[in-house]
Coordinates of C-alpha atoms and ligand atoms in Angstrom, one line a residue:
M860 CA -3.8 24.7 6.2
S861 CA -0.6 23.6 4.7
S862 CA 0.8 24.8 1.2
L863 CA -1.1 22.1 -0.5
S864 CA -4.4 22.3 -2.2
A865 CA -7.4 20.1 -1.9
R866 CA -6.5 18.4 -5.2
T867 CA -3.0 17.8 -3.9
E868 CA -4.2 16.7 -0.6
E869 CA -5.5 13.8 -2.5
K870 CA -2.4 12.9 -4.3
K871 CA -0.8 13.3 -1.0
D872 CA -3.3 10.6 0.8
E873 CA -2.2 8.4 -2.1
G874 CA 1.3 8.7 -1.7
K875 CA 2.0 8.1 -5.3
V876 CA 4.9 9.2 -7.3
L877 CA 3.5 11.6 -10.1
P878 CA 4.5 11.8 -13.5
G879 CA 7.8 12.9 -13.9
G880 CA 9.0 11.7 -10.6
K881 CA 7.8 14.5 -8.5
K882 CA 5.8 13.3 -5.4
I883 CA 4.1 14.4 -2.0
I884 CA 4.8 12.4 1.0
N885 CA 3.2 13.5 4.3
G886 CA 2.5 16.9 3.1
I887 CA 5.7 17.8 1.7
V888 CA 5.9 18.4 -1.8
Y889 CA 9.0 17.0 -3.9
D890 CA 10.8 17.5 -7.2
A891 CA 11.6 14.9 -9.6
D892 CA 15.2 15.0 -8.4
G893 CA 13.7 13.6 -4.9
K894 CA 14.6 16.6 -3.0
P895 CA 11.8 18.9 -1.3
C896 CA 10.4 21.6 -3.6
R897 CA 11.2 24.8 -1.8
T898 CA 8.8 27.0 -3.7
C899 CA 6.0 24.7 -3.2
N900 CA 6.2 24.2 0.5
D901 CA 6.1 26.6 3.3
M902 CA 9.6 27.2 5.2
S903 CA 7.9 26.1 8.6
A904 CA 6.7 22.8 6.7
L905 CA 10.2 22.3 5.8
F906 CA 11.7 23.0 9.1
A907 CA 9.1 21.1 11.0
M908 CA 10.4 18.2 8.8
G909 CA 13.9 19.3 9.8
K910 CA 12.9 19.1 13.3
K911 CA 13.4 15.2 13.0
T912 CA 17.0 16.1 12.4
K913 CA 17.0 18.6 15.3
K914 CA 17.0 21.7 13.3
A915 CA 14.5 24.6 14.4
L916 CA 12.9 27.1 12.6
P917 CA 14.7 30.4 13.1
P918 CA 12.7 33.4 14.6
A919 CA 13.0 35.3 11.4
L920 CA 14.7 34.1 7.8
P921 CA 17.1 36.4 6.3
K922 CA 15.5 38.5 3.3
D923 CA 17.9 37.3 0.8
C924 CA 17.1 33.6 0.8
P925 CA 15.4 32.0 -2.1
P926 CA 11.5 32.2 -1.9
D927 CA 9.2 29.8 -0.2
V928 CA 5.7 29.0 -1.7
A929 CA 4.0 32.0 0.4
Q930 CA 6.7 34.7 -0.5
L931 CA 6.6 33.7 -4.2
G932 CA 2.7 33.8 -4.1
R933 CA 2.6 37.3 -2.7
S934 CA 5.3 38.4 -5.0
S935 CA 3.4 36.8 -7.9
W936 CA 0.1 38.3 -7.1
T937 CA 1.6 41.8 -6.7
L938 CA 2.6 41.4 -10.2
L939 CA -0.5 40.0 -11.7
H940 CA -2.8 42.5 -10.2
S941 CA -0.5 45.4 -11.1
V942 CA -0.4 44.0 -14.5
T943 CA -4.3 44.2 -14.8
A944 CA -4.4 47.5 -12.9
T945 CA -2.1 49.1 -15.8
Y946 CA -3.9 47.3 -18.5
P947 CA -5.9 49.5 -21.1
E948 CA -9.5 50.1 -21.0
N949 CA -9.8 49.2 -24.4
P950 CA -7.0 46.9 -25.4
P951 CA -6.2 46.3 -29.1
R952 CA -7.1 43.0 -30.3
E953 CA -3.5 41.7 -30.4
L954 CA -2.7 43.0 -26.9
Q955 CA -5.7 40.8 -25.9
T956 CA -4.3 37.9 -27.7
E957 CA -0.9 38.3 -26.4
T958 CA -2.1 38.6 -22.8
S959 CA -3.8 35.2 -23.1
A960 CA -0.8 33.8 -24.2
F961 CA 1.2 35.1 -21.5
L962 CA -1.1 33.8 -18.8
R963 CA -1.0 30.4 -20.5
T964 CA 2.9 30.6 -20.4
F965 CA 2.7 31.8 -16.6
S966 CA 0.6 28.9 -15.5
K967 CA 3.0 26.5 -17.1
L968 CA 6.3 28.2 -15.9
Y969 CA 4.8 29.2 -12.4
P970 CA 7.8 27.7 -10.2
C971 CA 5.3 25.9 -7.5
W972 CA 4.5 22.9 -9.7
V973 CA 1.5 22.0 -7.4
C974 CA 0.1 25.3 -8.0
A975 CA 0.8 25.4 -11.6
E976 CA -1.1 22.4 -12.2
D977 CA -4.2 23.8 -10.2
F978 CA -4.0 27.1 -11.9
Q979 CA -3.8 25.6 -15.3
D980 CA -7.0 23.2 -14.5
W981 CA -8.8 26.6 -13.3
M982 CA -8.1 28.4 -16.3
K983 CA -9.4 25.5 -18.5
V984 CA -12.8 26.2 -17.0
N985 CA -12.3 29.9 -16.4
T986 CA -10.8 31.3 -19.9
P987 CA -9.0 34.7 -19.2
R988 CA -11.1 37.7 -19.7
V989 CA -9.0 40.1 -21.3
S990 CA -11.4 42.4 -23.3
S991 CA -11.1 45.4 -21.0
R992 CA -9.1 46.7 -17.8
S993 CA -12.1 46.0 -15.7
E994 CA -13.0 42.4 -16.9
F995 CA -9.5 41.6 -16.6
G996 CA -9.1 42.7 -12.9
Q997 CA -12.2 41.0 -12.1
W998 CA -11.1 37.9 -13.5
M999 CA -7.6 38.1 -11.7
C1000 CA -9.6 38.8 -8.4
E1001 CA -11.8 35.5 -9.0
A1002 CA -8.4 33.6 -9.9
H1003 CA -6.8 34.7 -6.8
N1004 CA -10.2 34.1 -4.6
A1005 CA -10.1 30.2 -6.0
V1006 CA -6.6 29.9 -4.5
N1007 CA -7.7 31.7 -1.3
V1008 CA -10.6 29.2 -1.1
K1009 CA -8.4 26.2 -1.7
L1010 CA -6.1 27.3 1.0
G1011 CA -9.0 28.0 3.5
K1012 CA -8.6 31.9 3.4
K1013 CA -11.3 34.3 3.4
E1014 CA -12.4 35.6 -0.1
F1015 CA -11.5 39.1 -1.2
D1016 CA -14.2 41.3 -2.3
C1017 CA -13.8 41.6 -6.2
N1018 CA -15.7 45.2 -6.3
K1019 CA -12.7 46.6 -4.5
W1020 CA -9.9 45.0 -6.5
E1021 CA -9.1 48.5 -8.2
E1022 CA -8.8 50.3 -4.8
R1023 CA -6.6 47.5 -3.5
W1024 CA -4.4 47.6 -6.6
R1025 CA -4.7 50.6 -8.6
T1026 CA -6.3 53.7 -7.2
G1027 CA -5.7 53.3 -3.6
W1028 CA -8.2 53.2 -0.7
K1029 CA -10.9 55.7 -0.8
D1030 CA -10.9 57.8 2.5
Ligands
LIG1283 P1 -1.6 36.7 -1.0 O1 -2.8 35.5 -1.0 O2 -0.4 36.4 -1.6 O3 -2.4 38.2 -1.1 C1 -1.5 39.2 -1.1 C2 -2.4 40.2 -1.1 O4 -3.3 40.5 -2.1 C3 -3.3 40.2 0.3 O5 -2.6 40.9 1.3 C4 -4.8 41.1 -0.1 O6 -4.3 42.7 -0.1 C5 -4.7 40.9 -1.7 N1 -5.7 40.0 -2.2 C6 -6.0 38.8 -1.6 N2 -7.0 38.2 -2.2 C7 -7.3 38.9 -3.5 C8 -8.0 38.8 -4.5 N3 -8.9 37.8 -4.4 N4 -8.1 39.6 -5.4 C9 -7.0 40.9 -5.2 N5 -6.5 40.9 -4.4 C10 -6.3 40.0 -3.3 N6 0.0 28.4 -2.3 C11 -0.2 27.5 -1.7 O7 0.1 27.2 -0.5 N7 -1.0 26.4 -2.5 C12 -1.2 26.7 -4.0 O8 -1.7 25.9 -4.7 C13 -1.0 28.0 -4.5 N8 -1.3 28.2 -5.7 C14 -1.2 29.5 -6.3 C15 -1.3 29.7 -7.6 C16 -1.0 31.0 -8.1 C17 -1.3 31.1 -9.5 C18 -0.4 31.8 -7.4 C19 0.2 33.4 -7.8 C20 0.1 31.7 -6.0 C21 -0.4 30.3 -5.4 N9 -0.1 30.2 -4.0 C22 -0.4 28.9 -3.7 C23 0.5 31.1 -3.0 C24 -1.0 31.8 -2.3 O9 -1.7 32.2 -3.3 C25 -0.5 33.3 -1.4 O10 0.3 33.8 -2.1 C26 0.3 32.5 0.0 O11 -0.2 31.8 0.5 C27 0.6 34.0 0.6 O12 -0.6 34.4 0.9 P2 -0.9 35.9 1.9 O13 -1.9 35.5 2.8 O14 0.4 36.3 2.5 O15 -1.6 36.8 0.7

């Protein structure tokens, strides 16, 4: 599956220019300035596009290049799940409010705009549950699974989120 979500695929099929001048053509996501959005596409997709101009995908990309959609995603999930892992078991009311505000802002600033729009839509029907570490960790796991499903990946067993992100695997 490409970097694009199901909803995005619909937009792609329409081949329309979206509000703000952003667009998706032949599965490649473009920013408002008309350039391919690096943080919205897989490098392989961008290189496949470059193939037409005789550019080939190098065997390994240098580590200090700007991230593509997958690299950005892995780093972001690491941050988000780690935030839930260190979240208090009984957070004060003020922290709960700040956490919800952080998630709203995060979903607006996420540097892949197609991902950000889908995440905002998902959050509208799946309000963040931040009343305890266990609730928050579970909610984040569900959020990640929604993206996994969208991308055709296997769902993660959310009973295991703490082992993956907090305690480490049981022997
Ligand atoms: P990742 O999905 O990045 O997962 C990293 C690790 O987390 C896995 O190895 C696994 O151990 C663990 N994990 C997996 N699922 C769960 C879970 N449910 N709960 C807890 N731990 C888990 N990419 C797109 O192409 N299109 C999108 O629309 C898109 N939207 C995104 C929205 C957000 C908010 C974020 C943060 C990322 C988004 N991504 C999107 C990136 C995408 O989710 C992946 O990060 C990327 O495809 C790389 O995937 P990966 O297989 O390397 O592992």
